[in-house]
Coordinates of C-alpha atoms in Angstrom, one line a residue:
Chain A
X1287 CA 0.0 0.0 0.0
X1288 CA 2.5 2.3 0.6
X1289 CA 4.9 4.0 -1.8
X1290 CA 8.3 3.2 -1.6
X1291 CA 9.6 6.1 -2.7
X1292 CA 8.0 8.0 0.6
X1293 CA 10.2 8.5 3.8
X1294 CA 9.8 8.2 7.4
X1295 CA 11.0 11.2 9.6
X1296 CA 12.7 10.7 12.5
X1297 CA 13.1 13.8 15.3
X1298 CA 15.2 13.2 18.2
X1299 CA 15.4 15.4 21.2
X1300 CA 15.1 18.5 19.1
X1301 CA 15.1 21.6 20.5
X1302 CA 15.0 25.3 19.1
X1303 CA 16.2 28.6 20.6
X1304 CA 16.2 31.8 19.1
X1305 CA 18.4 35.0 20.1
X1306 CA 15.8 37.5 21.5
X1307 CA 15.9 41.3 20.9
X1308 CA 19.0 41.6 23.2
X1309 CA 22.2 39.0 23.2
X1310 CA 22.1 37.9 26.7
X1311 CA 17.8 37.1 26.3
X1312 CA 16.8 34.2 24.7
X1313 CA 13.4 32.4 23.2
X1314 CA 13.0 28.9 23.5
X1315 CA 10.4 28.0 21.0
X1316 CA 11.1 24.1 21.1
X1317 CA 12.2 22.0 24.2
X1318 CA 13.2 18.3 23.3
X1319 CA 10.4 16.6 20.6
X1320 CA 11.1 13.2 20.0
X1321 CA 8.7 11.7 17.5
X1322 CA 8.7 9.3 14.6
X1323 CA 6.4 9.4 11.4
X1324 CA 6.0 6.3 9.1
X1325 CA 6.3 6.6 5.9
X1326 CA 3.0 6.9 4.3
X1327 CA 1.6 7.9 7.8
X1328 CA -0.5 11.6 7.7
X1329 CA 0.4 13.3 11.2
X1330 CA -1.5 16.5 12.2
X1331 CA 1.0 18.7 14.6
X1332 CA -1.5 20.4 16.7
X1333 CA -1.3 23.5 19.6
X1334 CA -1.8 26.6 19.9
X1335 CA -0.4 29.5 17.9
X1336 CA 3.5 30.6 19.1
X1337 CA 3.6 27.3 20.4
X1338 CA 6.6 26.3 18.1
X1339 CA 4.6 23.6 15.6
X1340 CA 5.8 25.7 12.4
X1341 CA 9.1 26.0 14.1
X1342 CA 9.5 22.2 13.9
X1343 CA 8.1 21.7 10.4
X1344 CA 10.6 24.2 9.0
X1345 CA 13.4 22.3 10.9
X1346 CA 12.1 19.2 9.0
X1347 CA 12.1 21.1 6.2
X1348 CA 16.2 22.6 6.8
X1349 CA 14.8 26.2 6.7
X1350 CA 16.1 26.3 9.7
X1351 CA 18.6 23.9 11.9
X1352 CA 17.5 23.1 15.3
X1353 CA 19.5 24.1 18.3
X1354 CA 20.1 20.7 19.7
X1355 CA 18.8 17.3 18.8
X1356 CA 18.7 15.6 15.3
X1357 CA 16.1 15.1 12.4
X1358 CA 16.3 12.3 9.9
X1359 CA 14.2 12.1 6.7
X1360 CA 14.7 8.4 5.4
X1361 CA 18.3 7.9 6.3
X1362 CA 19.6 11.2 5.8
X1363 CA 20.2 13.7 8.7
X1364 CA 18.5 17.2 7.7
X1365 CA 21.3 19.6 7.7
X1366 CA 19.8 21.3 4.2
X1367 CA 16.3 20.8 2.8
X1368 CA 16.0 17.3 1.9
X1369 CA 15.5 16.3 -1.9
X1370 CA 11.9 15.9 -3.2
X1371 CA 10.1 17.7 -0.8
X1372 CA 6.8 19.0 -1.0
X1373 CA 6.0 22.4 0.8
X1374 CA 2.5 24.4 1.1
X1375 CA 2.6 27.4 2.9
X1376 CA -0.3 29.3 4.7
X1377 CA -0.5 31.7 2.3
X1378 CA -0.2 29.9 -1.0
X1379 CA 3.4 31.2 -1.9
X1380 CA 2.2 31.4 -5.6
X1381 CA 4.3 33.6 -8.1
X1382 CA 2.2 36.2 -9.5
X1383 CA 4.0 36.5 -12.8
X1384 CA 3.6 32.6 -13.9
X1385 CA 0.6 31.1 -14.6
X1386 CA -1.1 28.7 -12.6
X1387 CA 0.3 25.6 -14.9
X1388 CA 3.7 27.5 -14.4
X1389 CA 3.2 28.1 -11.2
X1390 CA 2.8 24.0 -10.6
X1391 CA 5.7 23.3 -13.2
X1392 CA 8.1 25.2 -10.6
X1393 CA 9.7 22.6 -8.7
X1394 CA 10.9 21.1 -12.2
X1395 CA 12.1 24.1 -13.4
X1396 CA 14.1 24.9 -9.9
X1397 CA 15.7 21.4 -10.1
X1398 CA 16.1 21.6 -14.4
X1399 CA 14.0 18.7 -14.7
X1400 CA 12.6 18.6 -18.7
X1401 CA 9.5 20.2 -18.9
X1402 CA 7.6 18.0 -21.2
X1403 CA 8.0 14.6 -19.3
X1404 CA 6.3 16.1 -16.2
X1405 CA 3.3 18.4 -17.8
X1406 CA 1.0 15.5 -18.3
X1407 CA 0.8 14.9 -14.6
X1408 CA 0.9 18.9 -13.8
X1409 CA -2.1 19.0 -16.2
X1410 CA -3.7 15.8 -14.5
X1411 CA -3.0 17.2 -10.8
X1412 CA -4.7 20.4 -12.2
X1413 CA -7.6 18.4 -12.9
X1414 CA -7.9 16.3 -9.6
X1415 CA -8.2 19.8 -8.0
X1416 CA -10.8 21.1 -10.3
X1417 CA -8.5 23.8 -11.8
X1418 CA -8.0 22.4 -15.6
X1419 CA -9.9 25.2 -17.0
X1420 CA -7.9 27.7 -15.1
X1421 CA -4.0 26.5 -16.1
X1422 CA -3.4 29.5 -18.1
X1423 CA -4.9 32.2 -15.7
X1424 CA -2.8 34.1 -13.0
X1425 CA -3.1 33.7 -9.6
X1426 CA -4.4 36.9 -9.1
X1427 CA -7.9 35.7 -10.9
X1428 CA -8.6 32.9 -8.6
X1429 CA -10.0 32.9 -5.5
X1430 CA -8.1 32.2 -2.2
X1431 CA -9.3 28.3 -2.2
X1432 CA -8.5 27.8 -5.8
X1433 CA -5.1 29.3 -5.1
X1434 CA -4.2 26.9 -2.5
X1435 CA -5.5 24.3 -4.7
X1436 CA -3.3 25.2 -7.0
X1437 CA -0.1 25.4 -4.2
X1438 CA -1.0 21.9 -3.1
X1439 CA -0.5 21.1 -6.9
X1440 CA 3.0 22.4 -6.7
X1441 CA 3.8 20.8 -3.9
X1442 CA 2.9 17.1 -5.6
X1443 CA 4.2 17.5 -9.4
X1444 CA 7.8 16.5 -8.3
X1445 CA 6.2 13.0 -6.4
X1446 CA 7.9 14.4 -3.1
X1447 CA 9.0 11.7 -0.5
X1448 CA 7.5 14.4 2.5
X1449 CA 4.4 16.7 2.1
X1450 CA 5.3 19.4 5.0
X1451 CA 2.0 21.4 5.0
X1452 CA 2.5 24.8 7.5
X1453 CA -1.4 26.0 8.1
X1454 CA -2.3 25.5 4.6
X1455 CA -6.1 26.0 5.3
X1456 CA -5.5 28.9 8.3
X1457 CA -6.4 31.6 5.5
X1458 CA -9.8 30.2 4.0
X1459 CA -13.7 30.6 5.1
X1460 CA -14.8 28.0 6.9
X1461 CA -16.3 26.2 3.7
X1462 CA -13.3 25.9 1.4
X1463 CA -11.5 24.5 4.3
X1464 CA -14.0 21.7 4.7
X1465 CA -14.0 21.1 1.2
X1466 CA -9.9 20.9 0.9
X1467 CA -9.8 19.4 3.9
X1468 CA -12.0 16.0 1.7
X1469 CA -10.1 17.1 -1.3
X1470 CA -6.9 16.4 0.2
X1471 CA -7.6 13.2 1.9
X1472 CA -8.8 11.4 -0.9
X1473 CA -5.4 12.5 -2.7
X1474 CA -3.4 11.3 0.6
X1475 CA -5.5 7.9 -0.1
X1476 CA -4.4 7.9 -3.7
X1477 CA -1.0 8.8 -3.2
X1478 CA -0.3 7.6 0.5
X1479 CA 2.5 10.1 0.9
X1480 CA 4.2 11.0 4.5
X1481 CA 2.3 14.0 5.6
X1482 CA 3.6 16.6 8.5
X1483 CA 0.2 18.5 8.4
X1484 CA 0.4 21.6 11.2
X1485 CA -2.8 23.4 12.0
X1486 CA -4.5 24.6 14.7
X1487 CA -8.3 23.6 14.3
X1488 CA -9.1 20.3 16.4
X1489 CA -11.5 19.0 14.2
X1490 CA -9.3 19.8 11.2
X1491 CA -6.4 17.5 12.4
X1492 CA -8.5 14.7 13.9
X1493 CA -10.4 14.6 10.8
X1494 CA -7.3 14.3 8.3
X1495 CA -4.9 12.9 10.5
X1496 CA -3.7 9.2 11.2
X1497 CA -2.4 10.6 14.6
X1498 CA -2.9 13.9 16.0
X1499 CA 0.5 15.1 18.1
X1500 CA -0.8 17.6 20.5
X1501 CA 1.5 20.6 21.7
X1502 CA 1.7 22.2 25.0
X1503 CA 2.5 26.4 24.8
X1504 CA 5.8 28.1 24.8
X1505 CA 7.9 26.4 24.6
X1506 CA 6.8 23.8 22.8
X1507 CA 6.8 20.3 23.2
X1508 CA 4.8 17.1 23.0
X1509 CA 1.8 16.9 25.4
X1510 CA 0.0 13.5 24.0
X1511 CA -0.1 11.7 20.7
X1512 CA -3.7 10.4 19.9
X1513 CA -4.1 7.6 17.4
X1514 CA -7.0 8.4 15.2
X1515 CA -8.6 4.8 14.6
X1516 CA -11.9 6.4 12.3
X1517 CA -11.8 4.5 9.2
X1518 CA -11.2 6.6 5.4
X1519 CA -12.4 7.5 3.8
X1520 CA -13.9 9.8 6.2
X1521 CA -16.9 11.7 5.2
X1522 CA -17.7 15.2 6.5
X1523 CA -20.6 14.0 8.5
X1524 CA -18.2 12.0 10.2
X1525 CA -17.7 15.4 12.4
X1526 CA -20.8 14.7 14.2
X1527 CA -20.7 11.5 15.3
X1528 CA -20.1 10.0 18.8
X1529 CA -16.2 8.5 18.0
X1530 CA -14.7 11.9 16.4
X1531 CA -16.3 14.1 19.5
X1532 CA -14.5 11.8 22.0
X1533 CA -11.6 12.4 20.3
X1534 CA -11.9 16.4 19.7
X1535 CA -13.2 16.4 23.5
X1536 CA -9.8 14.3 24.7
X1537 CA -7.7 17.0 23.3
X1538 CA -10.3 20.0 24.3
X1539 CA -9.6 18.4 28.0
X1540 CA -6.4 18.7 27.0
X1541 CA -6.1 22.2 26.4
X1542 CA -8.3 23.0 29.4
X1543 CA -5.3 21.1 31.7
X1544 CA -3.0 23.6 29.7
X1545 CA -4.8 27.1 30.9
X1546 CA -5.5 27.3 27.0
X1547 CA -9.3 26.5 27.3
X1548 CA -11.4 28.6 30.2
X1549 CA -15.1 28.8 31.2
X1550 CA -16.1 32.4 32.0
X1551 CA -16.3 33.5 35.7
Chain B
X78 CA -19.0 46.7 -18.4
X79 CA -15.9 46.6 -21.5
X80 CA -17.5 48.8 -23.4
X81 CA -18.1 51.5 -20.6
X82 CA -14.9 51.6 -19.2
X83 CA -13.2 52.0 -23.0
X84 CA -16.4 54.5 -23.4
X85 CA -15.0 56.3 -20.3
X86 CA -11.2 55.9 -21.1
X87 CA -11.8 57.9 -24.6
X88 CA -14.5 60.5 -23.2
X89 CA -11.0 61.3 -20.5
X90 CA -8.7 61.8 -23.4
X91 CA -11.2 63.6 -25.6
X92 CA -11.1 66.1 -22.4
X93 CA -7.6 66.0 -21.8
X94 CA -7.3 67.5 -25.7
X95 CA -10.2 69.8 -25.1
X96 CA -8.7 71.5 -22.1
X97 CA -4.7 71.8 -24.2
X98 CA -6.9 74.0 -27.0
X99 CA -8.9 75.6 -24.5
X100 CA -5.7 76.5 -22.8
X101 CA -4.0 77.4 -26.3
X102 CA -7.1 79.7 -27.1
X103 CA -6.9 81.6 -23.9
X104 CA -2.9 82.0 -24.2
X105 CA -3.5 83.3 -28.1
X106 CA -6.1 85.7 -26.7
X107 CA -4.6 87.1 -23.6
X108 CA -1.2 88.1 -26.0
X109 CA -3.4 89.8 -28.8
X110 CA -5.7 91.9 -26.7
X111 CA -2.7 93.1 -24.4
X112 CA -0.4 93.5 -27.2
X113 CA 2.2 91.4 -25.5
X114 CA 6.0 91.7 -27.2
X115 CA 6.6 88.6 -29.3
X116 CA 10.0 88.5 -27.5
X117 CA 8.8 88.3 -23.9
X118 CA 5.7 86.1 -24.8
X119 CA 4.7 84.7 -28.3
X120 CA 1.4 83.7 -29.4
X121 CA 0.4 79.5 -29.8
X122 CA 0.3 80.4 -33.3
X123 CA 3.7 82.2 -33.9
X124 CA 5.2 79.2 -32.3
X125 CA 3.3 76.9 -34.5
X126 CA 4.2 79.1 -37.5
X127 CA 8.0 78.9 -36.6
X128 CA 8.2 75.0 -36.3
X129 CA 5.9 74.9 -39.8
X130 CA 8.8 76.6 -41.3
X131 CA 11.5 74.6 -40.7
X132 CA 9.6 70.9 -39.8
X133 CA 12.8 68.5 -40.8
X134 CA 14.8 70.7 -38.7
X135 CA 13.4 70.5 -36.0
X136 CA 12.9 66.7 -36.1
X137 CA 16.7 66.4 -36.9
X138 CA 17.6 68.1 -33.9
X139 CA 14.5 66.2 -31.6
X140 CA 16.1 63.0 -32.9
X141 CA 19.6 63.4 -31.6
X142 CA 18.2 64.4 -27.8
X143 CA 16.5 61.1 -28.4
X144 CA 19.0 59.3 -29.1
X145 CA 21.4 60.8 -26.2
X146 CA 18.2 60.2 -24.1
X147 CA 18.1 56.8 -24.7
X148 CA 21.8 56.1 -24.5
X149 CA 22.2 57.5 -21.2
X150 CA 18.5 55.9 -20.5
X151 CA 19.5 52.1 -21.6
X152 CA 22.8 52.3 -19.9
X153 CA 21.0 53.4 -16.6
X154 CA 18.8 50.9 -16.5
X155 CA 21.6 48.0 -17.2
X156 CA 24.3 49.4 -15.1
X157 CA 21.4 50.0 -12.3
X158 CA 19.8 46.8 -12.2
X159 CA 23.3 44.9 -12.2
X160 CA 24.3 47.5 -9.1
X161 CA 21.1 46.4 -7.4
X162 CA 21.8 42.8 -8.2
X163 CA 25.1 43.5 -6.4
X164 CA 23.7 45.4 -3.3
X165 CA 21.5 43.1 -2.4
X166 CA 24.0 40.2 -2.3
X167 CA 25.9 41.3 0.8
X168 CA 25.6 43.4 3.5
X169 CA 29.2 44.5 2.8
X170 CA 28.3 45.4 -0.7
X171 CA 25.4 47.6 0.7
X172 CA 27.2 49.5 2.8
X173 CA 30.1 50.1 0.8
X174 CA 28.4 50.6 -2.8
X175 CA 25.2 51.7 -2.2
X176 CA 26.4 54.3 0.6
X177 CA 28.9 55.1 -1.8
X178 CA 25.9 55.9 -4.3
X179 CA 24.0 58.1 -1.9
X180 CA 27.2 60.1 -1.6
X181 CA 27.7 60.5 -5.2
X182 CA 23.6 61.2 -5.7
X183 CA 23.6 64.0 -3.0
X184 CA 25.7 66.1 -5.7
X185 CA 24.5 68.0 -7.8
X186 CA 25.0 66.4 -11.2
X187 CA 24.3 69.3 -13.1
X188 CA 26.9 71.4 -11.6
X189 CA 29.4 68.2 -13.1
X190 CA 28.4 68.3 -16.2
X191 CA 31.3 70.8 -17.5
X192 CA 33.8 68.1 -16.0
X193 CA 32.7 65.8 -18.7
X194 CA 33.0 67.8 -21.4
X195 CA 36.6 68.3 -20.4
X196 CA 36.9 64.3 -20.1
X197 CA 34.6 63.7 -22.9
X198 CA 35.2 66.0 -25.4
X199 CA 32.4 67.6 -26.9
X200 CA 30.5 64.9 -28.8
X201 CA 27.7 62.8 -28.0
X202 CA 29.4 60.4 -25.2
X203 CA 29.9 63.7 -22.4
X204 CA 25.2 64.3 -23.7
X205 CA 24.7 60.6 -22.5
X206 CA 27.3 60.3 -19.8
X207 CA 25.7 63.4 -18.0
X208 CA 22.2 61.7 -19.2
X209 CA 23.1 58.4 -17.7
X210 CA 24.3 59.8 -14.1
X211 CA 21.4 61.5 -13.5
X212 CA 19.0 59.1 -14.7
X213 CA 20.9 56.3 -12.7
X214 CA 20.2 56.8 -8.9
X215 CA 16.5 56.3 -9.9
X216 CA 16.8 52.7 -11.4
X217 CA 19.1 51.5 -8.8
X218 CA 17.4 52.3 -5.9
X219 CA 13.6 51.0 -7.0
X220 CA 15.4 47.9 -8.0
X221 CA 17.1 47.6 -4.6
X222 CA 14.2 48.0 -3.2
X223 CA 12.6 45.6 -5.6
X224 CA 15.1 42.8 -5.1
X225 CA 14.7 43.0 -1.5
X226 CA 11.0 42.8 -0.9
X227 CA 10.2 39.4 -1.9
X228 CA 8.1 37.5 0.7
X229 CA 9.7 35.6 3.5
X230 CA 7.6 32.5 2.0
X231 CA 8.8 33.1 -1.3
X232 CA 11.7 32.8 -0.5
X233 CA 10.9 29.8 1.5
X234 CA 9.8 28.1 -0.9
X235 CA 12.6 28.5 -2.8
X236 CA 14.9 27.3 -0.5
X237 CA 12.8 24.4 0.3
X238 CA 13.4 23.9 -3.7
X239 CA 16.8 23.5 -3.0
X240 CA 17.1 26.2 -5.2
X241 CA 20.5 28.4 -4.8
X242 CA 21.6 31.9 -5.1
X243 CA 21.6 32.2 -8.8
X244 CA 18.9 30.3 -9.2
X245 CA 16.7 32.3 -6.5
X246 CA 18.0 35.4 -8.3
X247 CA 16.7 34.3 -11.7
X248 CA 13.8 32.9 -11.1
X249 CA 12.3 34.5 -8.2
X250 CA 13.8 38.2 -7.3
X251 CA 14.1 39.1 -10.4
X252 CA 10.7 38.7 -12.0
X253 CA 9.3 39.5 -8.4
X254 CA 11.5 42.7 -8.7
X255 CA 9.9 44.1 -12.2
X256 CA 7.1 46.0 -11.4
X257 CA 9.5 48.3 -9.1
X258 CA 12.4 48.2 -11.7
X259 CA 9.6 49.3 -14.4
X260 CA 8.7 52.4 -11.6
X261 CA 12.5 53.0 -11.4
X262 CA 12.8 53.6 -15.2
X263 CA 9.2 55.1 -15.8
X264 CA 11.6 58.2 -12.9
X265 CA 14.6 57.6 -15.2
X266 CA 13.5 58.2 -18.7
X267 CA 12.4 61.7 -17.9
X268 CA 15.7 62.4 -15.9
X269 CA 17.5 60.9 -18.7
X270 CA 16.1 63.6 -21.3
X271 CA 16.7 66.2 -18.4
X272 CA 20.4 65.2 -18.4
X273 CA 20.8 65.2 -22.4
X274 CA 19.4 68.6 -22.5
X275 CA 21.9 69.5 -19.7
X276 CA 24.9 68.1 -21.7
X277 CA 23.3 70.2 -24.6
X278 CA 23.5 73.0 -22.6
X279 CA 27.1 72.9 -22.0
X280 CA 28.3 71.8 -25.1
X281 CA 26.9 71.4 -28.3
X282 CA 26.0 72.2 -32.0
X283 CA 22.9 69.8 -32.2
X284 CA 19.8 69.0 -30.1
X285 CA 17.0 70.8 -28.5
X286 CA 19.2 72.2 -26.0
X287 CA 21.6 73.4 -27.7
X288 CA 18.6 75.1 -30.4
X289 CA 17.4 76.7 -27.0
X290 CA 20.7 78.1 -25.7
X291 CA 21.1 79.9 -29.2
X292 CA 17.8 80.7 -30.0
X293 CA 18.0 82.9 -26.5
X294 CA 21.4 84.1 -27.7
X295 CA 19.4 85.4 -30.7
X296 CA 16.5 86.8 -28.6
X297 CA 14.3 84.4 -30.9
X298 CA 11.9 83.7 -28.2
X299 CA 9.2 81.9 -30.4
X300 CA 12.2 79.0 -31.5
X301 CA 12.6 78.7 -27.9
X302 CA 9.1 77.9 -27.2
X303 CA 8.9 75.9 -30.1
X304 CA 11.5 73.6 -28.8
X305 CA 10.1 73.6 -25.7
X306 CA 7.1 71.9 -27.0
X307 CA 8.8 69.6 -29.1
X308 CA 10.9 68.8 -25.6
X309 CA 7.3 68.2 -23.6
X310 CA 6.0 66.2 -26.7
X311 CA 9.0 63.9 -26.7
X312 CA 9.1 63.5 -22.8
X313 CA 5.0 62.5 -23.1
X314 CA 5.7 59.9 -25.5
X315 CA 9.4 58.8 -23.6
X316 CA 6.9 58.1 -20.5
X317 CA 4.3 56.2 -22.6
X318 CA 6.4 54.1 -24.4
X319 CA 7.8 52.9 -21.0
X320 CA 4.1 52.6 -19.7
X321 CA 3.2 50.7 -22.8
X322 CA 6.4 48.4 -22.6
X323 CA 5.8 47.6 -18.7
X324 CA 2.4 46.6 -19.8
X325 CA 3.2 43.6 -22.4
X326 CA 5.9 42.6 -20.5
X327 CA 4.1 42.4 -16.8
X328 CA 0.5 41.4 -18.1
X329 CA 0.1 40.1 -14.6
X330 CA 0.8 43.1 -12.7
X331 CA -2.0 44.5 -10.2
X332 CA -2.0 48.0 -11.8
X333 CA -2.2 46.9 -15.1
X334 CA -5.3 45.5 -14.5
X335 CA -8.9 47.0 -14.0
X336 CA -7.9 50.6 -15.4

């Protein structure tokens, strides 16, 4: 079931601290995260915002190196961004002066691939995501769903052995996010890649995710892992019934154990 | 909602023309009722008689401030994006070349001009040397400024490409960087026929400066108006023909759209 080509991650004790405003003060944004993601597996990092969750995907991804502690991607130790990785940002990153086929085609341009062997499947992707009939427009005529459609396209045309997604939905109404949110599951169940998928909406990453990892504030660091046992393909109504509540209400309790969550007075 | 916007977009240009001859009538009026002295103020249509007489003229001397215009104008705009391109590689190459560039710009260029003609002789190269240094300040810093504001996930997303500096450069700052670099030279090209007129000025036996500086010499105040206008015209079009370039080359860009 799985695809070969697709890596594991491995992060050992990592931890992250940034120089504050003065030398002598410091920010620590990550305090030891040990974790490992199967290959194929679709993890949702979960906490609340500042809490260091983009910090460790963009250590995955060698933006930036981590302070202490080591990441693995397959077998190789993440000292630069690895090779054939996928990335979607929260906002969709898209370059205004290429179209959106262009736009997809980037990753083979960056890496000199030959354009012709890989626009089939940037024309195929296009369609998956509803956006055939838009290949030739600019990103400035879609609307903010279709772009990050479209960035999700990007981020799959090269087959990338890691899909690091950074709040990909944070920007949209409530109802494109739903709709990616089924949209990019059943292209996870086609394509079964390794997924590091951050957000911050509960229902979001129970819904997508085969385990949720649930972060505790400043400075961040693992509070509970949940395994997500709902069987795919899930469908939106899934939301409502008694199994997915249990779980969004484990990690509310959570967050109410944190100081995050608190009834009024 | 095509038709009413072009409807609207020629209705503004038939008034923009209506108001120059309104303008032109009331300037042709004022100096015939109060007798005004064709050496202090001539009349629209003395002017217009004065360039009728001597059309290829006149268009022979409009085309060589063109063309020291444009030389000083093209060489601007490649020596200033290639400075920028520099700057924005280093911190060290910011603070020595673009202070450096500051220091040079806070002179007076106009005041150098005579030094070129003593480096330059007094042919066209001192016209588009003085042309290109003042016109290139403008490039370099809107390109600076260009290079350097691409988002922090743009650039990202470059890295996370694997993509290096060259690369980054080429396919991400730089296209990122045009619609500034277009506002840069859009500055430039009118600076550029500023500075050819100057190098006219201090030197010359050809161009619309140098038919100004000896048409005052003369007291022939209508041939001085007369390349005056010719100077506007050509600075008009200069402005458009950057306008119209920017627009087939950035088809994308936010303001070139809806307008």
């Amino acid at each position: 079931m799985t695809d070969e080509r697709c890596s594991g991650v491995t992060i050992e004790k990592v931890s992250k601290t940034y120089r504050g405003v003065s030398d002598q003060e410091t920010v620590k944004a990550l305090s030891e995260v040990s974790l490992d993601i199967a290959p194929g597996e679709f993890v949702s990092i979960l906490g609340p915002s500042g809490c260091g969750k983009s910090t460790l995907l963009r250590c995955v991804a060698g933006l930036e190196t981590a302070s202490t502690g080591t990441i693995r991607v397959g077998d190789t130790l993440v000292k630069e961004p690895p090779e054939k990785l996928g990335m979607v940002f929260q906002r969709d990153a898209l370059l205004d002066w290429r179209s959106v086929l262009a736009n997809v085609m980037l990753p083979i341009d960056f890496r000199h691939g030959r354009r012709s062997d890989f626009l089939p499947r940037a024309r195929e992707l296009l369609e998956t995501f509803g956006l055939a009939d838009f290949a030739d427009s600019f990103p400035s005529q879609l609307s903010g769903g279709m772009r990050q459609r479209a960035s999700i396209c990007r981020a799959l045309i090269d087959d990338p052995q890691l899909l690091l997604m950074d709040e990909p939905f944070g920007a949209l109404d409530a109802l494109t996010r739903e709709q990616l949110n089924v949209e990019l599951q059943s292209i996870w169940m086609k394509s079964h890649k390794t997924v590091m998928f951050v957000t911050h909406s509960i229902a979001e990453a129970v819904f997508l995710a085969d385990r949720v990892v649930v972060f505790t504030p400043r400075p961040g660091s693992i509070a509970e892992i949940l395994k997500i046992e709902t069987p795919r393909p899930r469908r939106l109504e899934v939301r409502g019934s008694h199994e997915f509540t249990q779980y969004v209400d484990r990690i509310r309790d959570l967050f109410a154990d944190m100081g995050l969550l608190r009834e009024s007075p | 909602m095509r038709t009413s916007s072009h409807r609207s977009i020629w209705t503004s240009r038939a008034l923009t023309l209506l108001s120059i001859v309104i303008v032109l009538l009331i300037w042709e009026f004022l100096v015939r009722a109060f007798n005004i002295k064709q050496i202090v103020l001539p009349a629209p249509s003395v002017i217009l008689k004065d360039l009728a007489s001597s059309p290829w003229w006149y268009l022979e001397q409009a085309w060589y401030t063109l063309l020291m215009t444009l030389g000083g104008f093209f060489a601007a705009v490649i020596v200033g994006v290639a400075l920028a391109v520099l700057i924005v590689q280093s911190r060290l190459l910011e603070n020595t070349i673009f202070t450096l560039m500051v220091g040079i710009n806070s002179v007076p260029k106009v005041a150098v001009a005579p030094l070129f003609v003593i480096w330059l002789g007094t042919g066209s190269a001192p016209k588009i040397a003085i042309s290109f240094l003042i016109a290139l300040f403008a490039v370099t810093i809107d390109s600076v400024l260009g290079l350097k504001s691409v988002p922090q996930d743009i650039l990202d997303l470059a890295k996370s490409l694997r993509g290096g500096r060259f690369a980054t450069l080429w396919r991400i700052r730089f296209p990122s960087a045009l619609p500034s670099i277009f506002a840069g030279m859009k500055v430039a090209i009118s600076l550029a026929l500023v500075g050819a007129i100057v190098g006219e000025f201090v030197s010359s036996n050809r161009g619309l400066g140098y038919v100004i500086l000896s048409a005052q010499g003369m007291f022939d105040t209508p041939r001085v108006f007369a390349a005056i206008l010719i100077l506007a015209v050509e600075s008009v079009l200069l402005f458009y023909a950057i306008v119209w370039i920017e627009r087939l080359t950035l088809p994308w860009h936010a303001s070139q759209r809806g307008h």
